[in-house]
Protein backbone atom coordinates (compact mmCIF):
# COMPACT_ATOMS: atom_id res chain seq x y z
CA UNK A 1 0.00 0.00 0.00
CA UNK A 2 2.85 2.39 0.74
CA UNK A 3 3.98 2.22 -2.89
CA UNK A 4 0.50 3.02 -4.22
CA UNK A 5 0.25 5.97 -1.84
CA UNK A 6 3.71 7.18 -2.86
CA UNK A 7 2.80 7.03 -6.53
CA UNK A 8 -0.45 8.89 -5.91
CA UNK A 9 1.37 11.54 -3.84
CA UNK A 10 3.96 11.90 -6.62
CA UNK A 11 1.35 12.26 -9.39
CA UNK A 12 -0.61 14.86 -7.42
CA UNK A 13 2.59 16.77 -6.54
CA UNK A 14 3.60 16.91 -10.21
CA UNK A 15 0.17 18.10 -11.35
CA UNK A 16 0.03 20.70 -8.56
CA UNK A 17 3.58 21.80 -9.34
CA UNK A 18 2.60 22.48 -12.95
CA UNK A 19 -0.21 24.76 -11.73
CA UNK A 20 2.12 26.59 -9.31
CA UNK A 21 4.71 27.07 -12.07
CA UNK A 22 2.04 28.40 -14.47
CA UNK A 23 0.89 30.93 -11.88
CA UNK A 24 4.52 31.88 -11.20
CA UNK A 25 5.03 32.57 -14.91
CA UNK A 26 1.93 34.80 -14.92
CA UNK A 27 3.34 36.85 -12.01
CA UNK A 28 2.96 36.43 -8.26
CA UNK A 29 1.71 38.83 -5.63
CA UNK A 30 1.39 38.50 -1.87
CA UNK A 31 -2.25 37.77 -0.93
CA UNK A 32 -1.86 38.08 2.86
CA UNK A 33 0.64 37.78 5.66
CA UNK A 34 0.33 35.17 8.42
CA UNK A 35 2.42 34.84 11.61
CA UNK A 36 4.55 37.92 10.79
CA UNK A 37 4.73 40.50 7.95
CA UNK A 38 7.36 38.36 6.18
CA UNK A 39 5.37 35.10 6.52
CA UNK A 40 3.28 35.38 3.38
CA UNK A 41 0.73 33.48 1.34
CA UNK A 42 0.01 33.97 -2.35
CA UNK A 43 -3.18 33.22 -4.26
CA UNK A 44 -1.18 30.45 -5.94
CA UNK A 45 -0.54 28.73 -2.58
CA UNK A 46 -4.30 28.63 -1.96
CA UNK A 47 -5.25 27.55 -5.47
CA UNK A 48 -2.57 24.86 -5.51
CA UNK A 49 -3.70 23.47 -2.17
CA UNK A 50 -7.32 23.41 -3.39
CA UNK A 51 -6.26 21.34 -6.40
CA UNK A 52 -4.29 18.94 -4.18
CA UNK A 53 -7.27 18.54 -1.80
CA UNK A 54 -9.60 17.81 -4.73
CA UNK A 55 -7.28 15.17 -6.15
CA UNK A 56 -6.76 13.47 -2.77
CA UNK A 57 -10.49 13.32 -2.02
CA UNK A 58 -11.31 12.02 -5.51
CA UNK A 59 -8.90 9.11 -5.02
CA UNK A 60 -9.12 8.62 -1.24
CA UNK A 61 -12.41 10.04 0.12
CA UNK A 62 -11.94 8.51 3.59
CA UNK A 63 -8.50 10.00 4.30
CA UNK A 64 -7.91 13.17 6.33
CA UNK A 65 -5.96 16.20 5.11
CA UNK A 66 -3.74 18.63 7.03
CA UNK A 67 -2.77 21.50 4.75
CA UNK A 68 -0.71 24.65 5.33
CA UNK A 69 -3.37 26.97 3.95
CA UNK A 70 -6.63 25.06 4.48
CA UNK A 71 -6.21 23.51 7.92
CA UNK A 72 -7.42 20.05 8.92
CA UNK A 73 -10.14 17.96 7.29
CA UNK A 74 -10.89 14.86 9.35
CA UNK A 75 -11.03 11.39 7.81
CA UNK A 76 -12.05 7.91 8.90
CA UNK A 77 -9.31 5.71 7.39
CA UNK A 78 -6.57 6.52 9.94
CA UNK A 79 -4.44 8.09 7.18
CA UNK A 80 -3.82 11.83 6.86
CA UNK A 81 -2.27 13.68 3.92
CA UNK A 82 0.07 16.42 5.10
CA UNK A 83 0.34 19.06 2.41
CA UNK A 84 2.49 22.11 1.77
CA UNK A 85 1.27 23.38 -1.61
CA UNK A 86 4.28 25.68 -2.05
CA UNK A 87 7.15 25.12 0.37
CA UNK A 88 9.65 27.93 -0.07
CA UNK A 89 6.99 30.57 -0.67
CA UNK A 90 9.51 33.41 -0.37
CA UNK A 91 11.72 31.83 -3.06
CA UNK A 92 8.56 31.46 -5.16
CA UNK A 93 7.66 35.13 -4.66
CA UNK A 94 11.13 36.28 -5.70
CA UNK A 95 11.36 33.95 -8.71
CA UNK A 96 14.13 31.81 -7.19
CA UNK A 97 13.67 28.40 -8.87
CA UNK A 98 13.88 26.48 -5.60
CA UNK A 99 10.45 25.76 -4.18
CA UNK A 100 8.40 22.57 -3.92
CA UNK A 101 5.07 20.88 -3.56
CA UNK A 102 5.45 18.66 -0.50
CA UNK A 103 2.97 15.85 0.19
CA UNK A 104 3.19 13.12 2.84
CA UNK A 105 0.78 10.42 3.97
CA UNK A 106 0.93 9.60 7.67
CA UNK A 107 -0.70 7.03 9.89
CA UNK A 108 -2.10 7.84 13.35
CA UNK A 109 -2.98 11.21 14.85
CA UNK A 110 -1.88 14.08 12.59
CA UNK A 111 0.85 15.05 15.07
CA UNK A 112 4.53 14.79 14.04
CA UNK A 113 5.49 13.62 17.54
CA UNK A 114 3.49 10.41 17.14
CA UNK A 115 2.61 9.87 13.50
CA UNK A 116 4.19 7.20 11.34
CA UNK A 117 4.87 8.39 7.79
CA UNK A 118 3.92 5.95 5.06
CA UNK A 119 4.63 7.74 1.80
CA UNK A 120 6.03 11.04 0.56
CA UNK A 121 6.69 13.15 -2.52
CA UNK A 122 8.56 16.44 -2.91
CA UNK A 123 8.45 17.99 -6.38
CA UNK A 124 10.25 21.14 -7.54
CA UNK A 125 8.47 22.26 -10.71
CA UNK A 126 11.23 24.77 -11.49
CA UNK A 127 13.90 22.06 -11.75
CA UNK A 128 11.57 19.21 -12.71
CA UNK A 129 13.01 17.08 -9.91
CA UNK A 130 10.80 14.71 -7.92
CA UNK A 131 11.92 13.02 -4.73
CA UNK A 132 9.72 10.32 -3.24
CA UNK A 133 9.71 7.54 -0.68
CA UNK A 134 7.57 4.71 0.61
CA UNK A 135 8.00 3.29 4.11
CA UNK A 136 10.44 0.38 3.98
CA UNK A 137 10.92 0.76 0.22
CA UNK A 138 13.68 3.37 0.06
CA UNK A 139 13.86 6.89 -1.34
CA UNK A 140 14.18 7.95 -4.94
CA UNK A 141 14.99 10.92 -7.17
CA UNK A 142 13.29 10.69 -10.55
CA UNK A 143 12.51 7.03 -9.85
CA UNK A 144 16.15 6.10 -9.11
CA UNK A 145 17.25 5.03 -5.60
CA UNK A 146 19.14 7.63 -3.55
CA UNK A 147 21.25 7.47 -0.39
CA UNK A 148 22.85 9.92 2.02
CA UNK A 149 26.56 10.67 1.71
CA UNK A 150 29.13 8.68 3.65
CA UNK A 151 29.80 10.31 7.04
CA UNK A 152 32.47 13.01 7.38
CA UNK A 153 33.97 14.89 10.30
CA UNK A 154 31.85 17.84 11.38
CA UNK A 155 34.62 20.15 10.14
CA UNK A 156 34.10 18.71 6.61
CA UNK A 157 30.29 18.79 6.69
CA UNK A 158 28.22 21.00 4.39
CA UNK A 159 25.39 22.03 6.68
CA UNK A 160 22.01 23.54 5.75
CA UNK A 161 19.56 25.29 8.01
CA UNK A 162 16.65 27.69 7.92
CA UNK A 163 15.35 30.60 9.94
CA UNK A 164 12.02 31.49 11.52
CA UNK A 165 9.62 34.19 10.37
CA UNK A 166 9.83 35.89 13.80
CA UNK A 167 12.52 38.59 13.78
CA UNK A 168 13.39 37.96 17.43
CA UNK A 169 13.88 34.23 16.83
CA UNK A 170 15.96 34.93 13.72
CA UNK A 171 18.28 37.11 15.78
CA UNK A 172 18.90 34.24 18.19
CA UNK A 173 19.29 31.78 15.34
CA UNK A 174 21.92 34.07 13.81
CA UNK A 175 23.94 33.95 17.03
CA UNK A 176 23.79 30.14 17.00
CA UNK A 177 24.89 30.05 13.37
CA UNK A 178 27.85 32.33 14.18
CA UNK A 179 29.01 29.70 16.69
CA UNK A 180 28.44 26.75 14.34
CA UNK A 181 29.91 28.21 11.17
CA UNK A 182 33.58 27.88 12.21
CA UNK A 183 32.95 24.23 13.09
CA UNK A 184 31.69 23.08 9.66
CA UNK A 185 32.80 23.19 6.01
CA UNK A 186 30.19 25.84 5.16
CA UNK A 187 26.54 26.67 5.57
CA UNK A 188 23.59 26.87 3.14
CA UNK A 189 20.16 28.50 3.69
CA UNK A 190 18.35 27.38 0.54
CA UNK A 191 14.88 28.42 1.79
CA UNK A 192 12.78 25.27 1.33
CA UNK A 193 12.85 22.75 4.17
CA UNK A 194 11.36 19.88 2.15
CA UNK A 195 14.13 20.31 -0.44
CA UNK A 196 16.81 20.66 2.25
CA UNK A 197 15.82 17.21 3.54
CA UNK A 198 15.56 15.82 0.01
CA UNK A 199 18.99 17.23 -0.92
CA UNK A 200 20.41 15.63 2.22
CA UNK A 201 18.79 12.36 1.11
CA UNK A 202 20.57 12.37 -2.26
CA UNK A 203 23.97 13.48 -1.01
CA UNK A 204 23.91 17.16 -1.95
CA UNK A 205 24.31 18.13 1.72
CA UNK A 206 25.96 16.38 4.66
CA UNK A 207 23.64 17.63 7.37
CA UNK A 208 20.61 19.78 8.12
CA UNK A 209 18.95 21.20 11.19
CA UNK A 210 16.14 23.65 11.77
CA UNK A 211 13.76 24.80 14.50
CA UNK A 212 10.23 26.26 14.20
CA UNK A 213 9.24 24.06 11.24
CA UNK A 214 5.55 23.37 10.74
CA UNK A 215 4.39 19.76 10.19
CA UNK A 216 3.84 20.29 6.45
CA UNK A 217 7.39 21.67 6.03
CA UNK A 218 9.06 18.46 7.18
CA UNK A 219 6.52 15.59 6.91
CA UNK A 220 7.54 14.40 3.44
CA UNK A 221 11.22 15.35 3.64
CA UNK A 222 11.78 13.45 6.88
CA UNK A 223 10.52 10.18 5.37
CA UNK A 224 12.60 10.73 2.23
CA UNK A 225 15.72 11.39 4.33
CA UNK A 226 15.10 8.38 6.59
CA UNK A 227 14.47 6.05 3.68
CA UNK A 228 17.75 7.28 2.18
CA UNK A 229 19.59 6.22 5.34
CA UNK A 230 19.59 9.40 7.43
CA UNK A 231 19.01 9.56 11.14
CA UNK A 232 16.41 12.26 11.74
CA UNK A 233 16.08 13.49 15.31
CA UNK A 234 13.91 15.88 17.26
CA UNK A 235 14.58 17.52 20.61
CA UNK A 236 15.69 15.34 23.54
CA UNK A 237 15.05 12.03 21.77
CA UNK A 238 11.57 12.99 20.55
CA UNK A 239 10.46 12.72 16.94
CA UNK A 240 11.25 15.74 14.72
CA UNK A 241 8.75 18.57 15.14
CA UNK A 242 8.61 22.34 15.62
CA UNK A 243 11.19 22.12 18.44
CA UNK A 244 13.90 20.55 16.28
CA UNK A 245 14.52 18.64 13.08
CA UNK A 246 18.09 17.46 12.64
CA UNK A 247 19.16 15.05 9.90
CA UNK A 248 22.38 13.47 8.66
CA UNK A 249 24.09 10.12 8.20
CA UNK A 250 23.60 8.42 11.62
CA UNK A 251 27.27 8.86 12.62
CA UNK A 252 27.25 12.56 11.83
CA UNK A 253 23.74 13.23 13.18
CA UNK A 254 24.83 12.39 16.71
CA UNK A 255 27.86 14.70 16.49
CA UNK A 256 25.80 17.50 14.97
CA UNK A 257 23.11 17.18 17.63
CA UNK A 258 25.75 17.78 20.29
CA UNK A 259 27.27 20.72 18.41
CA UNK A 260 23.85 22.32 17.83
CA UNK A 261 23.00 21.97 21.50
CA UNK A 262 26.39 23.34 22.64
CA UNK A 263 25.97 26.29 20.28
CA UNK A 264 22.85 27.22 22.26
CA UNK A 265 20.32 26.36 19.56
CA UNK A 266 17.96 24.71 22.05
CA UNK A 267 18.29 27.28 24.83
CA UNK A 268 14.81 28.71 24.29
CA UNK A 269 11.37 27.27 23.59
CA UNK A 270 9.73 27.80 20.23
C1 LIG B 1 9.36 27.69 4.84
C2 LIG B 1 10.45 26.62 4.81
C3 LIG B 1 11.78 27.32 4.98
C4 LIG B 1 11.80 27.53 6.44
C5 LIG B 1 10.73 28.54 6.80
C6 LIG B 1 9.36 28.14 6.28
P1 LIG B 1 6.97 28.04 3.64
O1 LIG B 1 8.10 27.16 4.46
O2 LIG B 1 10.45 25.62 4.04
O3 LIG B 1 12.91 26.58 4.58
O4 LIG B 1 13.06 27.94 6.86
O5 LIG B 1 10.71 28.73 8.18
O6 LIG B 1 8.76 27.19 7.11
O7 LIG B 1 6.49 29.07 4.62
O8 LIG B 1 7.65 28.64 2.47
O9 LIG B 1 5.94 27.03 3.28
mmCIF file of C-alpha atoms and ligand atoms in Angstrom:
data_model
loop_
_atom_site.group_PDB
_atom_site.id
_atom_site.type_symbol
_atom_site.label_atom_id
_atom_site.label_comp_id
_atom_site.label_asym_id
_atom_site.label_seq_id
_atom_site.Cartn_x
_atom_site.Cartn_y
_atom_site.Cartn_z
ATOM 1 C CA UNK A 1 0.000 0.000 0.000
ATOM 2 C CA UNK A 2 2.845 2.394 0.744
ATOM 3 C CA UNK A 3 3.978 2.224 -2.890
ATOM 4 C CA UNK A 4 0.497 3.017 -4.219
ATOM 5 C CA UNK A 5 0.249 5.974 -1.836
ATOM 6 C CA UNK A 6 3.710 7.176 -2.855
ATOM 7 C CA UNK A 7 2.804 7.032 -6.531
ATOM 8 C CA UNK A 8 -0.446 8.893 -5.914
ATOM 9 C CA UNK A 9 1.372 11.537 -3.838
ATOM 10 C CA UNK A 10 3.959 11.903 -6.615
ATOM 11 C CA UNK A 11 1.345 12.256 -9.391
ATOM 12 C CA UNK A 12 -0.607 14.857 -7.417
ATOM 13 C CA UNK A 13 2.588 16.775 -6.539
ATOM 14 C CA UNK A 14 3.603 16.908 -10.206
ATOM 15 C CA UNK A 15 0.166 18.105 -11.353
ATOM 16 C CA UNK A 16 0.031 20.696 -8.560
ATOM 17 C CA UNK A 17 3.578 21.797 -9.338
ATOM 18 C CA UNK A 18 2.602 22.480 -12.948
ATOM 19 C CA UNK A 19 -0.213 24.757 -11.728
ATOM 20 C CA UNK A 20 2.118 26.593 -9.314
ATOM 21 C CA UNK A 21 4.710 27.066 -12.066
ATOM 22 C CA UNK A 22 2.041 28.402 -14.466
ATOM 23 C CA UNK A 23 0.894 30.926 -11.878
ATOM 24 C CA UNK A 24 4.523 31.879 -11.199
ATOM 25 C CA UNK A 25 5.034 32.573 -14.913
ATOM 26 C CA UNK A 26 1.934 34.796 -14.918
ATOM 27 C CA UNK A 27 3.336 36.848 -12.008
ATOM 28 C CA UNK A 28 2.955 36.428 -8.259
ATOM 29 C CA UNK A 29 1.713 38.826 -5.631
ATOM 30 C CA UNK A 30 1.386 38.496 -1.874
ATOM 31 C CA UNK A 31 -2.252 37.772 -0.934
ATOM 32 C CA UNK A 32 -1.862 38.075 2.855
ATOM 33 C CA UNK A 33 0.639 37.777 5.663
ATOM 34 C CA UNK A 34 0.332 35.171 8.417
ATOM 35 C CA UNK A 35 2.418 34.841 11.609
ATOM 36 C CA UNK A 36 4.546 37.922 10.790
ATOM 37 C CA UNK A 37 4.733 40.500 7.954
ATOM 38 C CA UNK A 38 7.356 38.358 6.178
ATOM 39 C CA UNK A 39 5.366 35.096 6.520
ATOM 40 C CA UNK A 40 3.280 35.383 3.376
ATOM 41 C CA UNK A 41 0.726 33.482 1.344
ATOM 42 C CA UNK A 42 0.014 33.966 -2.346
ATOM 43 C CA UNK A 43 -3.176 33.222 -4.259
ATOM 44 C CA UNK A 44 -1.184 30.449 -5.943
ATOM 45 C CA UNK A 45 -0.540 28.727 -2.576
ATOM 46 C CA UNK A 46 -4.302 28.625 -1.956
ATOM 47 C CA UNK A 47 -5.253 27.551 -5.469
ATOM 48 C CA UNK A 48 -2.566 24.858 -5.514
ATOM 49 C CA UNK A 49 -3.704 23.466 -2.167
ATOM 50 C CA UNK A 50 -7.317 23.408 -3.395
ATOM 51 C CA UNK A 51 -6.259 21.337 -6.405
ATOM 52 C CA UNK A 52 -4.293 18.938 -4.176
ATOM 53 C CA UNK A 53 -7.266 18.544 -1.799
ATOM 54 C CA UNK A 54 -9.600 17.807 -4.726
ATOM 55 C CA UNK A 55 -7.282 15.166 -6.155
ATOM 56 C CA UNK A 56 -6.760 13.471 -2.772
ATOM 57 C CA UNK A 57 -10.485 13.320 -2.018
ATOM 58 C CA UNK A 58 -11.310 12.018 -5.513
ATOM 59 C CA UNK A 59 -8.901 9.115 -5.021
ATOM 60 C CA UNK A 60 -9.115 8.623 -1.240
ATOM 61 C CA UNK A 61 -12.406 10.039 0.116
ATOM 62 C CA UNK A 62 -11.941 8.513 3.588
ATOM 63 C CA UNK A 63 -8.504 10.004 4.299
ATOM 64 C CA UNK A 64 -7.908 13.167 6.334
ATOM 65 C CA UNK A 65 -5.959 16.198 5.113
ATOM 66 C CA UNK A 66 -3.741 18.629 7.029
ATOM 67 C CA UNK A 67 -2.769 21.503 4.755
ATOM 68 C CA UNK A 68 -0.710 24.650 5.325
ATOM 69 C CA UNK A 69 -3.372 26.974 3.952
ATOM 70 C CA UNK A 70 -6.634 25.061 4.476
ATOM 71 C CA UNK A 71 -6.207 23.513 7.923
ATOM 72 C CA UNK A 72 -7.420 20.053 8.916
ATOM 73 C CA UNK A 73 -10.136 17.958 7.295
ATOM 74 C CA UNK A 74 -10.886 14.863 9.354
ATOM 75 C CA UNK A 75 -11.026 11.385 7.811
ATOM 76 C CA UNK A 76 -12.052 7.911 8.902
ATOM 77 C CA UNK A 77 -9.311 5.710 7.394
ATOM 78 C CA UNK A 78 -6.565 6.520 9.937
ATOM 79 C CA UNK A 79 -4.441 8.093 7.179
ATOM 80 C CA UNK A 80 -3.818 11.827 6.855
ATOM 81 C CA UNK A 81 -2.273 13.676 3.924
ATOM 82 C CA UNK A 82 0.068 16.419 5.103
ATOM 83 C CA UNK A 83 0.338 19.058 2.410
ATOM 84 C CA UNK A 84 2.487 22.108 1.765
ATOM 85 C CA UNK A 85 1.265 23.385 -1.615
ATOM 86 C CA UNK A 86 4.277 25.684 -2.050
ATOM 87 C CA UNK A 87 7.146 25.119 0.366
ATOM 88 C CA UNK A 88 9.649 27.926 -0.067
ATOM 89 C CA UNK A 89 6.987 30.567 -0.667
ATOM 90 C CA UNK A 90 9.507 33.407 -0.371
ATOM 91 C CA UNK A 91 11.720 31.832 -3.056
ATOM 92 C CA UNK A 92 8.564 31.459 -5.155
ATOM 93 C CA UNK A 93 7.659 35.125 -4.657
ATOM 94 C CA UNK A 94 11.133 36.283 -5.697
ATOM 95 C CA UNK A 95 11.362 33.950 -8.709
ATOM 96 C CA UNK A 96 14.128 31.811 -7.189
ATOM 97 C CA UNK A 97 13.673 28.399 -8.873
ATOM 98 C CA UNK A 98 13.883 26.481 -5.603
ATOM 99 C CA UNK A 99 10.448 25.759 -4.184
ATOM 100 C CA UNK A 100 8.400 22.568 -3.921
ATOM 101 C CA UNK A 101 5.065 20.878 -3.555
ATOM 102 C CA UNK A 102 5.447 18.661 -0.501
ATOM 103 C CA UNK A 103 2.971 15.851 0.194
ATOM 104 C CA UNK A 104 3.185 13.119 2.843
ATOM 105 C CA UNK A 105 0.778 10.416 3.965
ATOM 106 C CA UNK A 106 0.930 9.598 7.671
ATOM 107 C CA UNK A 107 -0.698 7.025 9.886
ATOM 108 C CA UNK A 108 -2.097 7.836 13.346
ATOM 109 C CA UNK A 109 -2.981 11.205 14.847
ATOM 110 C CA UNK A 110 -1.877 14.085 12.590
ATOM 111 C CA UNK A 111 0.854 15.055 15.071
ATOM 112 C CA UNK A 112 4.525 14.786 14.042
ATOM 113 C CA UNK A 113 5.491 13.617 17.539
ATOM 114 C CA UNK A 114 3.486 10.409 17.143
ATOM 115 C CA UNK A 115 2.606 9.868 13.498
ATOM 116 C CA UNK A 116 4.192 7.201 11.337
ATOM 117 C CA UNK A 117 4.872 8.393 7.791
ATOM 118 C CA UNK A 118 3.923 5.949 5.064
ATOM 119 C CA UNK A 119 4.632 7.741 1.797
ATOM 120 C CA UNK A 120 6.034 11.039 0.565
ATOM 121 C CA UNK A 121 6.694 13.150 -2.517
ATOM 122 C CA UNK A 122 8.556 16.437 -2.908
ATOM 123 C CA UNK A 123 8.452 17.990 -6.376
ATOM 124 C CA UNK A 124 10.250 21.138 -7.544
ATOM 125 C CA UNK A 125 8.472 22.261 -10.715
ATOM 126 C CA UNK A 126 11.232 24.769 -11.495
ATOM 127 C CA UNK A 127 13.904 22.057 -11.748
ATOM 128 C CA UNK A 128 11.569 19.209 -12.706
ATOM 129 C CA UNK A 129 13.012 17.083 -9.906
ATOM 130 C CA UNK A 130 10.798 14.714 -7.923
ATOM 131 C CA UNK A 131 11.924 13.021 -4.727
ATOM 132 C CA UNK A 132 9.723 10.321 -3.241
ATOM 133 C CA UNK A 133 9.714 7.543 -0.681
ATOM 134 C CA UNK A 134 7.565 4.712 0.612
ATOM 135 C CA UNK A 135 7.997 3.285 4.107
ATOM 136 C CA UNK A 136 10.437 0.381 3.983
ATOM 137 C CA UNK A 137 10.923 0.761 0.221
ATOM 138 C CA UNK A 138 13.683 3.370 0.057
ATOM 139 C CA UNK A 139 13.859 6.893 -1.336
ATOM 140 C CA UNK A 140 14.184 7.952 -4.943
ATOM 141 C CA UNK A 141 14.991 10.916 -7.166
ATOM 142 C CA UNK A 142 13.291 10.694 -10.546
ATOM 143 C CA UNK A 143 12.513 7.030 -9.854
ATOM 144 C CA UNK A 144 16.148 6.095 -9.111
ATOM 145 C CA UNK A 145 17.252 5.032 -5.603
ATOM 146 C CA UNK A 146 19.143 7.626 -3.554
ATOM 147 C CA UNK A 147 21.255 7.469 -0.392
ATOM 148 C CA UNK A 148 22.853 9.915 2.015
ATOM 149 C CA UNK A 149 26.565 10.671 1.713
ATOM 150 C CA UNK A 150 29.132 8.676 3.647
ATOM 151 C CA UNK A 151 29.796 10.311 7.039
ATOM 152 C CA UNK A 152 32.470 13.006 7.375
ATOM 153 C CA UNK A 153 33.972 14.892 10.296
ATOM 154 C CA UNK A 154 31.850 17.840 11.378
ATOM 155 C CA UNK A 155 34.616 20.148 10.136
ATOM 156 C CA UNK A 156 34.100 18.707 6.613
ATOM 157 C CA UNK A 157 30.294 18.792 6.686
ATOM 158 C CA UNK A 158 28.222 21.004 4.390
ATOM 159 C CA UNK A 159 25.387 22.034 6.676
ATOM 160 C CA UNK A 160 22.012 23.538 5.754
ATOM 161 C CA UNK A 161 19.563 25.286 8.006
ATOM 162 C CA UNK A 162 16.650 27.695 7.917
ATOM 163 C CA UNK A 163 15.350 30.601 9.936
ATOM 164 C CA UNK A 164 12.022 31.493 11.521
ATOM 165 C CA UNK A 165 9.624 34.192 10.369
ATOM 166 C CA UNK A 166 9.829 35.888 13.799
ATOM 167 C CA UNK A 167 12.522 38.593 13.779
ATOM 168 C CA UNK A 168 13.388 37.965 17.427
ATOM 169 C CA UNK A 169 13.884 34.234 16.833
ATOM 170 C CA UNK A 170 15.962 34.933 13.717
ATOM 171 C CA UNK A 171 18.276 37.107 15.785
ATOM 172 C CA UNK A 172 18.901 34.241 18.193
ATOM 173 C CA UNK A 173 19.294 31.776 15.337
ATOM 174 C CA UNK A 174 21.917 34.067 13.810
ATOM 175 C CA UNK A 175 23.942 33.951 17.033
ATOM 176 C CA UNK A 176 23.788 30.142 16.997
ATOM 177 C CA UNK A 177 24.894 30.052 13.372
ATOM 178 C CA UNK A 178 27.848 32.332 14.181
ATOM 179 C CA UNK A 179 29.012 29.701 16.689
ATOM 180 C CA UNK A 180 28.443 26.751 14.345
ATOM 181 C CA UNK A 181 29.911 28.213 11.170
ATOM 182 C CA UNK A 182 33.581 27.885 12.206
ATOM 183 C CA UNK A 183 32.949 24.225 13.090
ATOM 184 C CA UNK A 184 31.688 23.079 9.659
ATOM 185 C CA UNK A 185 32.797 23.188 6.014
ATOM 186 C CA UNK A 186 30.193 25.844 5.158
ATOM 187 C CA UNK A 187 26.536 26.668 5.574
ATOM 188 C CA UNK A 188 23.592 26.867 3.144
ATOM 189 C CA UNK A 189 20.163 28.496 3.687
ATOM 190 C CA UNK A 190 18.348 27.379 0.538
ATOM 191 C CA UNK A 191 14.876 28.416 1.795
ATOM 192 C CA UNK A 192 12.782 25.273 1.330
ATOM 193 C CA UNK A 193 12.848 22.754 4.174
ATOM 194 C CA UNK A 194 11.364 19.878 2.151
ATOM 195 C CA UNK A 195 14.126 20.305 -0.445
ATOM 196 C CA UNK A 196 16.813 20.655 2.252
ATOM 197 C CA UNK A 197 15.818 17.213 3.544
ATOM 198 C CA UNK A 198 15.561 15.820 0.007
ATOM 199 C CA UNK A 199 18.994 17.230 -0.915
ATOM 200 C CA UNK A 200 20.409 15.629 2.220
ATOM 201 C CA UNK A 201 18.793 12.361 1.110
ATOM 202 C CA UNK A 202 20.566 12.370 -2.262
ATOM 203 C CA UNK A 203 23.969 13.479 -1.006
ATOM 204 C CA UNK A 204 23.911 17.163 -1.946
ATOM 205 C CA UNK A 205 24.309 18.126 1.723
ATOM 206 C CA UNK A 206 25.959 16.383 4.660
ATOM 207 C CA UNK A 207 23.645 17.629 7.370
ATOM 208 C CA UNK A 208 20.612 19.778 8.122
ATOM 209 C CA UNK A 209 18.952 21.204 11.194
ATOM 210 C CA UNK A 210 16.144 23.653 11.765
ATOM 211 C CA UNK A 211 13.762 24.795 14.496
ATOM 212 C CA UNK A 212 10.231 26.264 14.198
ATOM 213 C CA UNK A 213 9.237 24.065 11.244
ATOM 214 C CA UNK A 214 5.552 23.369 10.743
ATOM 215 C CA UNK A 215 4.389 19.763 10.191
ATOM 216 C CA UNK A 216 3.838 20.291 6.453
ATOM 217 C CA UNK A 217 7.386 21.671 6.028
ATOM 218 C CA UNK A 218 9.061 18.459 7.175
ATOM 219 C CA UNK A 219 6.515 15.586 6.911
ATOM 220 C CA UNK A 220 7.539 14.404 3.443
ATOM 221 C CA UNK A 221 11.222 15.353 3.642
ATOM 222 C CA UNK A 222 11.781 13.451 6.880
ATOM 223 C CA UNK A 223 10.516 10.181 5.372
ATOM 224 C CA UNK A 224 12.598 10.731 2.226
ATOM 225 C CA UNK A 225 15.723 11.394 4.331
ATOM 226 C CA UNK A 226 15.096 8.381 6.588
ATOM 227 C CA UNK A 227 14.465 6.048 3.679
ATOM 228 C CA UNK A 228 17.752 7.278 2.175
ATOM 229 C CA UNK A 229 19.590 6.224 5.337
ATOM 230 C CA UNK A 230 19.586 9.401 7.428
ATOM 231 C CA UNK A 231 19.011 9.558 11.142
ATOM 232 C CA UNK A 232 16.410 12.263 11.743
ATOM 233 C CA UNK A 233 16.078 13.485 15.313
ATOM 234 C CA UNK A 234 13.910 15.881 17.264
ATOM 235 C CA UNK A 235 14.582 17.519 20.608
ATOM 236 C CA UNK A 236 15.687 15.335 23.543
ATOM 237 C CA UNK A 237 15.046 12.034 21.767
ATOM 238 C CA UNK A 238 11.566 12.994 20.547
ATOM 239 C CA UNK A 239 10.463 12.722 16.938
ATOM 240 C CA UNK A 240 11.247 15.737 14.716
ATOM 241 C CA UNK A 241 8.754 18.573 15.142
ATOM 242 C CA UNK A 242 8.611 22.338 15.622
ATOM 243 C CA UNK A 243 11.194 22.122 18.437
ATOM 244 C CA UNK A 244 13.904 20.555 16.275
ATOM 245 C CA UNK A 245 14.523 18.643 13.084
ATOM 246 C CA UNK A 246 18.093 17.456 12.645
ATOM 247 C CA UNK A 247 19.159 15.052 9.904
ATOM 248 C CA UNK A 248 22.381 13.473 8.663
ATOM 249 C CA UNK A 249 24.092 10.123 8.201
ATOM 250 C CA UNK A 250 23.595 8.425 11.619
ATOM 251 C CA UNK A 251 27.271 8.856 12.619
ATOM 252 C CA UNK A 252 27.253 12.563 11.831
ATOM 253 C CA UNK A 253 23.744 13.234 13.182
ATOM 254 C CA UNK A 254 24.827 12.394 16.713
ATOM 255 C CA UNK A 255 27.862 14.700 16.489
ATOM 256 C CA UNK A 256 25.803 17.498 14.971
ATOM 257 C CA UNK A 257 23.113 17.182 17.629
ATOM 258 C CA UNK A 258 25.753 17.780 20.287
ATOM 259 C CA UNK A 259 27.265 20.724 18.405
ATOM 260 C CA UNK A 260 23.855 22.324 17.826
ATOM 261 C CA UNK A 261 23.004 21.972 21.505
ATOM 262 C CA UNK A 262 26.392 23.342 22.639
ATOM 263 C CA UNK A 263 25.965 26.285 20.277
ATOM 264 C CA UNK A 264 22.848 27.218 22.259
ATOM 265 C CA UNK A 265 20.318 26.355 19.556
ATOM 266 C CA UNK A 266 17.958 24.708 22.049
ATOM 267 C CA UNK A 267 18.286 27.282 24.828
ATOM 268 C CA UNK A 268 14.813 28.711 24.295
ATOM 269 C CA UNK A 269 11.366 27.269 23.592
ATOM 270 C CA UNK A 270 9.732 27.805 20.234
HETATM 271 C C1 LIG B 1 9.360 27.689 4.843
HETATM 272 C C2 LIG B 1 10.448 26.619 4.812
HETATM 273 C C3 LIG B 1 11.776 27.321 4.981
HETATM 274 C C4 LIG B 1 11.798 27.533 6.440
HETATM 275 C C5 LIG B 1 10.735 28.542 6.797
HETATM 276 C C6 LIG B 1 9.356 28.141 6.284
HETATM 277 P P1 LIG B 1 6.973 28.041 3.643
HETATM 278 O O1 LIG B 1 8.099 27.163 4.457
HETATM 279 O O2 LIG B 1 10.447 25.616 4.038
HETATM 280 O O3 LIG B 1 12.914 26.584 4.579
HETATM 281 O O4 LIG B 1 13.060 27.945 6.864
HETATM 282 O O5 LIG B 1 10.710 28.733 8.185
HETATM 283 O O6 LIG B 1 8.760 27.191 7.115
HETATM 284 O O7 LIG B 1 6.494 29.066 4.620
HETATM 285 O O8 LIG B 1 7.646 28.638 2.474
HETATM 286 O O9 LIG B 1 5.940 27.028 3.284
#
